[in-house]
Short mmCIF file of C-alpha atoms in Angstrom, two decimals:
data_model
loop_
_atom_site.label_atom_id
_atom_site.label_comp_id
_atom_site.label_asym_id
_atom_site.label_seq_id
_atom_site.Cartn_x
_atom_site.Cartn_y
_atom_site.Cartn_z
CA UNK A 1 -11.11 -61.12 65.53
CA UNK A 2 -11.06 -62.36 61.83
CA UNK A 3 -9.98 -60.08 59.18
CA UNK A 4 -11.89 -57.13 57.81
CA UNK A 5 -13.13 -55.98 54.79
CA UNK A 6 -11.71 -52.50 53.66
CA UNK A 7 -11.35 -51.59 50.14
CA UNK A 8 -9.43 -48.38 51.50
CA UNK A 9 -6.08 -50.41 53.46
CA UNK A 10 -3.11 -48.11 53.45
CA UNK A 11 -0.69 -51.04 52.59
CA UNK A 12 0.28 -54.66 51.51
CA UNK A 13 3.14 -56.63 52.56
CA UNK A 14 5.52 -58.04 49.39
CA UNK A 15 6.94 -61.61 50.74
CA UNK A 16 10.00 -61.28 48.56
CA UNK A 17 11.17 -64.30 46.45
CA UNK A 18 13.11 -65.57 50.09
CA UNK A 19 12.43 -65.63 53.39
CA UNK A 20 15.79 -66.61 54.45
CA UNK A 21 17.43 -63.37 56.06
CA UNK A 22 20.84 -64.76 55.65
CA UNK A 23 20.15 -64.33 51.84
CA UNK A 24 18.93 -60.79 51.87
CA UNK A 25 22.15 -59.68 51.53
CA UNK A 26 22.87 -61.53 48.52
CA UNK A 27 19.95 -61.31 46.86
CA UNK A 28 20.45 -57.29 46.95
CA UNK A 29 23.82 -57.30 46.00
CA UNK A 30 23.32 -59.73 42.77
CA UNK A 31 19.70 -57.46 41.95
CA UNK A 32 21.93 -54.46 42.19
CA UNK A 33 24.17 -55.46 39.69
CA UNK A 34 21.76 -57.40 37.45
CA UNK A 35 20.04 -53.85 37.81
CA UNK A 36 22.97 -51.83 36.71
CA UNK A 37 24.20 -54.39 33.99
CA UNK A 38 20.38 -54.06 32.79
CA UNK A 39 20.63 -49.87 32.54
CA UNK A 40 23.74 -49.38 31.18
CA UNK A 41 23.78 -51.96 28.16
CA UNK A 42 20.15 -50.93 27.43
CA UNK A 43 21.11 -47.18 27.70
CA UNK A 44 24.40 -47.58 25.49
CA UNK A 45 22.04 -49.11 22.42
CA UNK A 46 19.88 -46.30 22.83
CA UNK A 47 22.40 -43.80 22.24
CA UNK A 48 23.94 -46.34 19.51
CA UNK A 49 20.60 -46.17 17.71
CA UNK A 50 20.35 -42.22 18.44
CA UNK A 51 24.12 -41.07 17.60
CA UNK A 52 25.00 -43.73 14.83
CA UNK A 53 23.41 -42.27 11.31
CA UNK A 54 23.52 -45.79 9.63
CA UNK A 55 21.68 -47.26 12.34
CA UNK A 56 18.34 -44.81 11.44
CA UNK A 57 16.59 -47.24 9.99
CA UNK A 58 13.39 -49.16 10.85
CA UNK A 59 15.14 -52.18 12.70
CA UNK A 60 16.88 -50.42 14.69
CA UNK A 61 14.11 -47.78 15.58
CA UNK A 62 12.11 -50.87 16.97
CA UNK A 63 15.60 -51.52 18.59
CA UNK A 64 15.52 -48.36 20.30
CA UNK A 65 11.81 -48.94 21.20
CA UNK A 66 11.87 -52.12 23.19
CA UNK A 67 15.46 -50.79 24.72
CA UNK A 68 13.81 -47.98 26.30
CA UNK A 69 10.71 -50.44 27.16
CA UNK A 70 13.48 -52.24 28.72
CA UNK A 71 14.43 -49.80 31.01
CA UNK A 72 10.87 -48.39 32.27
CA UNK A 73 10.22 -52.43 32.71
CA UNK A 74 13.14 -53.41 35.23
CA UNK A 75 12.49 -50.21 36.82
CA UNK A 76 9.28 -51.09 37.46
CA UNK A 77 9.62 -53.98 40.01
CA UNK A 78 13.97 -54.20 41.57
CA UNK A 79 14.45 -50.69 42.62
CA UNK A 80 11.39 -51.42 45.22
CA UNK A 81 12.80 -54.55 45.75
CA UNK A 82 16.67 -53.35 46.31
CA UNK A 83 14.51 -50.75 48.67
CA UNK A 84 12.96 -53.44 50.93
CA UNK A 85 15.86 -55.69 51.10
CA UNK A 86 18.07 -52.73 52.31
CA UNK A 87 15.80 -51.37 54.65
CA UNK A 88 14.28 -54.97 55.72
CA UNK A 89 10.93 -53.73 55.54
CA UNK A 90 8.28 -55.64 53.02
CA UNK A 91 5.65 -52.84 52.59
CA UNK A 92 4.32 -51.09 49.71
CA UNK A 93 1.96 -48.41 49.70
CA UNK A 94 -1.84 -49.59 48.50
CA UNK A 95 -1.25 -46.54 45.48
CA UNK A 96 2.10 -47.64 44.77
CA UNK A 97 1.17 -51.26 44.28
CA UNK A 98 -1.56 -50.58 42.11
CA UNK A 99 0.97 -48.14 39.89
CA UNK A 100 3.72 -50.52 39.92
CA UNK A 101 0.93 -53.11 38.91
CA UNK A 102 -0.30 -50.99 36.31
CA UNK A 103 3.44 -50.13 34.77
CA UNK A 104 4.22 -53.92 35.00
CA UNK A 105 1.14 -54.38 32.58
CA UNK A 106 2.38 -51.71 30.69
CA UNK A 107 5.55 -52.42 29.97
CA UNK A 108 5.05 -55.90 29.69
CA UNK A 109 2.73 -55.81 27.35
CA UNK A 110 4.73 -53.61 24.97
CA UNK A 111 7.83 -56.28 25.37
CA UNK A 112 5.48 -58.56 23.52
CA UNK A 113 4.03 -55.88 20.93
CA UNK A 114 7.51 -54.69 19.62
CA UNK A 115 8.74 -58.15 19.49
CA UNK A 116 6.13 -58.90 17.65
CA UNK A 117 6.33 -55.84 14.79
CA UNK A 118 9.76 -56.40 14.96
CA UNK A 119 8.97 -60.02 13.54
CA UNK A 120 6.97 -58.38 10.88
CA UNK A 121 10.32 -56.13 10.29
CA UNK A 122 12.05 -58.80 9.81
CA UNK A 123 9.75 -60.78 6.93
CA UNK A 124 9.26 -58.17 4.91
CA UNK A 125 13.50 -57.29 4.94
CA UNK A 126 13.84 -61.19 4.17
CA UNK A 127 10.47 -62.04 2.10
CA UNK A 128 10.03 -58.44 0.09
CA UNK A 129 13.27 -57.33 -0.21
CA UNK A 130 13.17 -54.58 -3.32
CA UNK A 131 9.85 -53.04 -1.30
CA UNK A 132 11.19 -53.06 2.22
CA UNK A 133 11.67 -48.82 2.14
CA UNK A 134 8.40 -48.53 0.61
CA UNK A 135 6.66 -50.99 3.33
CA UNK A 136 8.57 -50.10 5.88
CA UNK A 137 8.01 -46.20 6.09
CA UNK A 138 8.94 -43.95 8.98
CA UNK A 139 5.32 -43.11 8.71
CA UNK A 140 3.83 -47.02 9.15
CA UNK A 141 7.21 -47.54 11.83
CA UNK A 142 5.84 -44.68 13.98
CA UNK A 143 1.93 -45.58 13.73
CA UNK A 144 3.05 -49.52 14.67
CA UNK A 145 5.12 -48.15 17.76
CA UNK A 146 1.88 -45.66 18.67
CA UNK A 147 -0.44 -48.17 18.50
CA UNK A 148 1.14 -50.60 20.28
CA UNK A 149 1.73 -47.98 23.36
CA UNK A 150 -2.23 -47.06 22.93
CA UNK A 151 -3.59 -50.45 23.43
CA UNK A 152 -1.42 -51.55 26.06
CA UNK A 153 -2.21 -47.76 27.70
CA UNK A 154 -5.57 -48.91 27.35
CA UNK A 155 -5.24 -52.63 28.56
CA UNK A 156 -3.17 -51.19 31.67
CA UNK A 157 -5.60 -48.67 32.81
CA UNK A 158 -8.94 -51.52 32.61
CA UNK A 159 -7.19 -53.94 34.92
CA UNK A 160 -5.61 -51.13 37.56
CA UNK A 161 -9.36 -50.03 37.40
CA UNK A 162 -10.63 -53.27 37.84
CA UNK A 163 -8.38 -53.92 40.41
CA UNK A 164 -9.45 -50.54 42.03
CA UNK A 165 -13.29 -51.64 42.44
CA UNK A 166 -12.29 -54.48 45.19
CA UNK A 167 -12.00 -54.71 48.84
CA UNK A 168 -8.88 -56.34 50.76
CA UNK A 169 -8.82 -57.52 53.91
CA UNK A 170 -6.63 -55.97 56.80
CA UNK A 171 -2.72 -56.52 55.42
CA UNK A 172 -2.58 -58.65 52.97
CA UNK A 173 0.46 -60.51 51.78
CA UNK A 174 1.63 -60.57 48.05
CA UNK A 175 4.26 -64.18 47.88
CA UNK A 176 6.22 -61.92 45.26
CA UNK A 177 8.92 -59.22 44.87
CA UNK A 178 5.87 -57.09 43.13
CA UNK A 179 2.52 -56.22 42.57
CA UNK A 180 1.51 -59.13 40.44
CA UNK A 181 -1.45 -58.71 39.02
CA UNK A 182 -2.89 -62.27 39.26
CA UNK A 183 -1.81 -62.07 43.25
CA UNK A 184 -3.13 -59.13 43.54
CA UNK A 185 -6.44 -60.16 42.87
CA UNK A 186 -6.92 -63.32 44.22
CA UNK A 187 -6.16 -61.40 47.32
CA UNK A 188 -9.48 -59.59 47.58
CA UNK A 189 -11.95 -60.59 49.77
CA UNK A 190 -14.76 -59.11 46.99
CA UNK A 191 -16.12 -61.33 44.25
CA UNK A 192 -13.45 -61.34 41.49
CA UNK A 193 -15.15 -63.13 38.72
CA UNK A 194 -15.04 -60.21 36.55
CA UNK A 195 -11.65 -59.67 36.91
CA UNK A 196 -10.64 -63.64 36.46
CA UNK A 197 -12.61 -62.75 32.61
CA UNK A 198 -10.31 -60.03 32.05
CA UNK A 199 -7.36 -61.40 33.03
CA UNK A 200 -7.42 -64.95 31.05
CA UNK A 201 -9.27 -62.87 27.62
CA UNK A 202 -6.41 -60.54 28.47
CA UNK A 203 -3.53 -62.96 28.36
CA UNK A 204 -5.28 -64.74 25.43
CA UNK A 205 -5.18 -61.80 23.30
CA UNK A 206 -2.04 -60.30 24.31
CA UNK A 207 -0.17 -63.20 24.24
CA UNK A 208 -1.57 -66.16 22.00
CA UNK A 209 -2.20 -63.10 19.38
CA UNK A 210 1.19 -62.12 19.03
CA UNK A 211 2.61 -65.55 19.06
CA UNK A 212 0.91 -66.34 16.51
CA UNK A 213 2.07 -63.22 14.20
CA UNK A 214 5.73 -64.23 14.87
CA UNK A 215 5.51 -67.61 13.96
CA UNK A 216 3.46 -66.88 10.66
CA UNK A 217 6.26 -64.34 10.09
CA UNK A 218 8.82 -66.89 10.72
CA UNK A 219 7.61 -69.48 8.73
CA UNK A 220 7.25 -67.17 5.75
CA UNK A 221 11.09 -66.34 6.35
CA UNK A 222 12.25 -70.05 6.88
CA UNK A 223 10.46 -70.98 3.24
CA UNK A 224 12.35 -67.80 2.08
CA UNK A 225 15.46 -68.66 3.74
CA UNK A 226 14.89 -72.57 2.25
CA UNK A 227 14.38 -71.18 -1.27
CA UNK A 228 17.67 -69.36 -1.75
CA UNK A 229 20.22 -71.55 -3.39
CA UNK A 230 23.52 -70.53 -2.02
CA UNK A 231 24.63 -71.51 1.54
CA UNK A 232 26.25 -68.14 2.05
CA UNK A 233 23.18 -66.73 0.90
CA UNK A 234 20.67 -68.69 3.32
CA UNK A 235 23.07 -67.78 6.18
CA UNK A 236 23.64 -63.98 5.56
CA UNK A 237 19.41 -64.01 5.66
CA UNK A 238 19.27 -65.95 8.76
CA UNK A 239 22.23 -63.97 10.85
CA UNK A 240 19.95 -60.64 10.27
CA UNK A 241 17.15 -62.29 12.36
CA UNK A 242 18.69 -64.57 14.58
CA UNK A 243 19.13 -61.99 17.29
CA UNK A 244 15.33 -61.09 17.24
CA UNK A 245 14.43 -65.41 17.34
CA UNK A 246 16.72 -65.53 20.52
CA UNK A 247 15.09 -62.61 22.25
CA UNK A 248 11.68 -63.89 21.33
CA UNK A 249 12.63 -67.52 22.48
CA UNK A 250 14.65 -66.29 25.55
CA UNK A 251 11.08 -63.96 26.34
CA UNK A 252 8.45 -66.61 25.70
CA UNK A 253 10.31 -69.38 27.39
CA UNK A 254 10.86 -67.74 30.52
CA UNK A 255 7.12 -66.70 30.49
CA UNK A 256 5.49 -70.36 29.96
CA UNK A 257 8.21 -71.55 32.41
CA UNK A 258 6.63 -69.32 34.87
CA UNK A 259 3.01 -70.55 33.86
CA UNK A 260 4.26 -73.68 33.88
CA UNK A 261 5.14 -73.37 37.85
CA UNK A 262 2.80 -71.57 38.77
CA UNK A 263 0.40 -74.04 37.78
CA UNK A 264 2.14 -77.15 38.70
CA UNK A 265 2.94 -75.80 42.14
CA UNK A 266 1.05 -74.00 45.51
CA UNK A 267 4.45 -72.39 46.64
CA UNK A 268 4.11 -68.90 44.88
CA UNK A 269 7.54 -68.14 45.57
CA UNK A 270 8.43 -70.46 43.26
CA UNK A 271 6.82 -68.70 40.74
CA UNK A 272 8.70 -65.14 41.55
CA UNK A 273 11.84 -66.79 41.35
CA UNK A 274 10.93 -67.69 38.18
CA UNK A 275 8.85 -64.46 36.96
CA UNK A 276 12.72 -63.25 37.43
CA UNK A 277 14.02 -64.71 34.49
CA UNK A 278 11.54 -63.29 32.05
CA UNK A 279 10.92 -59.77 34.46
CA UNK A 280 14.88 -59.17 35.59
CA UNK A 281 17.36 -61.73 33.43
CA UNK A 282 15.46 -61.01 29.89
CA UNK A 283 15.66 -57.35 29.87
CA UNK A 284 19.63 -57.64 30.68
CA UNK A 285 20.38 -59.72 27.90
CA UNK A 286 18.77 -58.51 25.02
CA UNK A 287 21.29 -55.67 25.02
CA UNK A 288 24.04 -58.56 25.08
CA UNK A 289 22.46 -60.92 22.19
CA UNK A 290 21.61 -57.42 19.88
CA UNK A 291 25.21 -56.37 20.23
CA UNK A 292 27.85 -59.79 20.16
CA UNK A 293 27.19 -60.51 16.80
CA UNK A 294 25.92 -56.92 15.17
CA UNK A 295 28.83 -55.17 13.16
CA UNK A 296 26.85 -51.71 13.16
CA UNK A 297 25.51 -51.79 16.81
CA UNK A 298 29.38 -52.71 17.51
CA UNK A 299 30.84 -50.27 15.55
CA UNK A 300 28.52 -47.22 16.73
CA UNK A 301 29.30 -48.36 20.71
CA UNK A 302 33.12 -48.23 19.70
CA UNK A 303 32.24 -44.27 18.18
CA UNK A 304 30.42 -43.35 21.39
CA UNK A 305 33.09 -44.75 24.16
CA UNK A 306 35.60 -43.93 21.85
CA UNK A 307 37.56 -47.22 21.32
CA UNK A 308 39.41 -47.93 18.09
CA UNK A 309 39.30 -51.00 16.06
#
């Protein structure tokens, strides 16, 4: 009997990033601790940015922002994961997928938002100096961070909607550690034109958009950097936005490297091992790259866990 149609299936079946069962055991060990290495530096620089009074400022409230987004976006996909390995069962619940598909989207999408107002953070400190309080207002800080949660709210809900309206056939298997959306789709046995729109105007927007803010902020603060004529001077201005360029690099490098094998391979299980550099290994190391080389995030961590100098 060939599949059926039934837009109301109970489950699908998550194909992990390996199939090898001598590896499961590995695999959950190293997600455990990339896990646990992801909460607890992200957690500590939120209660750096919360606890330390010279770190109130708008930098480090975006800081605090795309920690937290940090957080809800690992814990969106590799406590599931840790779950199946462990209990050696691939299933996720059709409502669960759809949430954790919808959270993904979410969470993803504010990763690229904040990075990207965080780039506009950064020209004005470097390119308007003398009005930086005056730009940079609690009031306009707060409205950026609302907005950005709004739209990607909004962006979210459509495609978990979308997704909604189709039918799947009888136990259908997702070649990823998580509810991707793209898999997700392409797994219905409906017509998903209208979702293939959404999706590509979708990543257009949300991606090529942003981009292109950072790198019009960026080359307003190179030419700033360029025009000051002391070298001390040009590398104090670069060292308070190099942290933000690695993140940004380290984010949208890992993303086209997944686009990039995704499109230049059929084995989709190539493309979650690499969705987790940019899903799993990104959100870890921001917390490392903010903090090596940042006096005041490194003296407010030494107030909280109470280490001297």
């Amino acid at each position: 009997m060939g599949p059926e149609n039934d837009s109301q299936i109970s489950h699908f079946l998550l194909l992990g990033i390996a199939k090898n069962p001598r590896l499961q055991p590995f695999l959950f060990v190293l997600f455990l601790a990339m896990y646990l290495v992801t909460m607890l530096g992200n957690l500590l620089i939120i209660m750096a940015t919360i606890l330390g009074p010279h770190l109130h400022t708008p930098m480090y409230f975006f800081l605090f922002n795309l920690s937290l987004v940090d957080v809800c976006f690992t814990s969106t996909t590799v406590p599931k994961m840790l779950v199946n390995i462990h209990t050696q069962s691939n299933v996720i619940m059709y409502r669960n997928c759809i949430a954790q598909m919808h959270f993904f989207i979410l969470f993803s999408g504010l990763e690229i938002f904040l990075l990207t107002v965080m780039a506009y953070d950064r020209y004005v400190a470097i390119c308007h100096p003398l009005q930086y309080t005056v730009i940079m207002s609690p009031r306009l800080c707060v409205l950026m961070v609302l907005a950005s949660w709004i739209m990607n709210i909004l962006h979210s809900t459509t495609e978990s909607l979308m997704t909604l309206r189709l039918s799947f056939c009888t136990d259908p298997e997702i070649p990823h550690f998580f509810c991707e959306l793209n898999q997700v789709v392409h797994l219905a046995c409906s017509d998903t034109l209208l979702n293939d729109v959404v999706i590509y105007f979708a990543a257009v927007l949300w991606a090529c958009c942003p981009l292109m803010g950072i790198l019009y902020s960026y080359s307003k603060i190179v030419s700033s950097i360029c025009a000051i004529s002391s070298l001390q001077g040009k590398c104090k201005a670069f060292s308070t936005c190099a942290s933000h360029l690695s993140v940004v690099s380290l984010f949208y490098c890992t993303g086209l490297g997944v686009y990039l094998s995704s499109a230049s391979t059929r084995n989709s299980q190539s493309t979650a091992r690499a969705s987790v550099m940019y899903s799993v290994v990104t959100p870890m190391m921001n917390p490392f790259i903010y903090s090596l080389r940042n006096k005041d995030i490194k003296r407010a961590l030494r107030t909280i866990l109470g280490w001297k100098k």
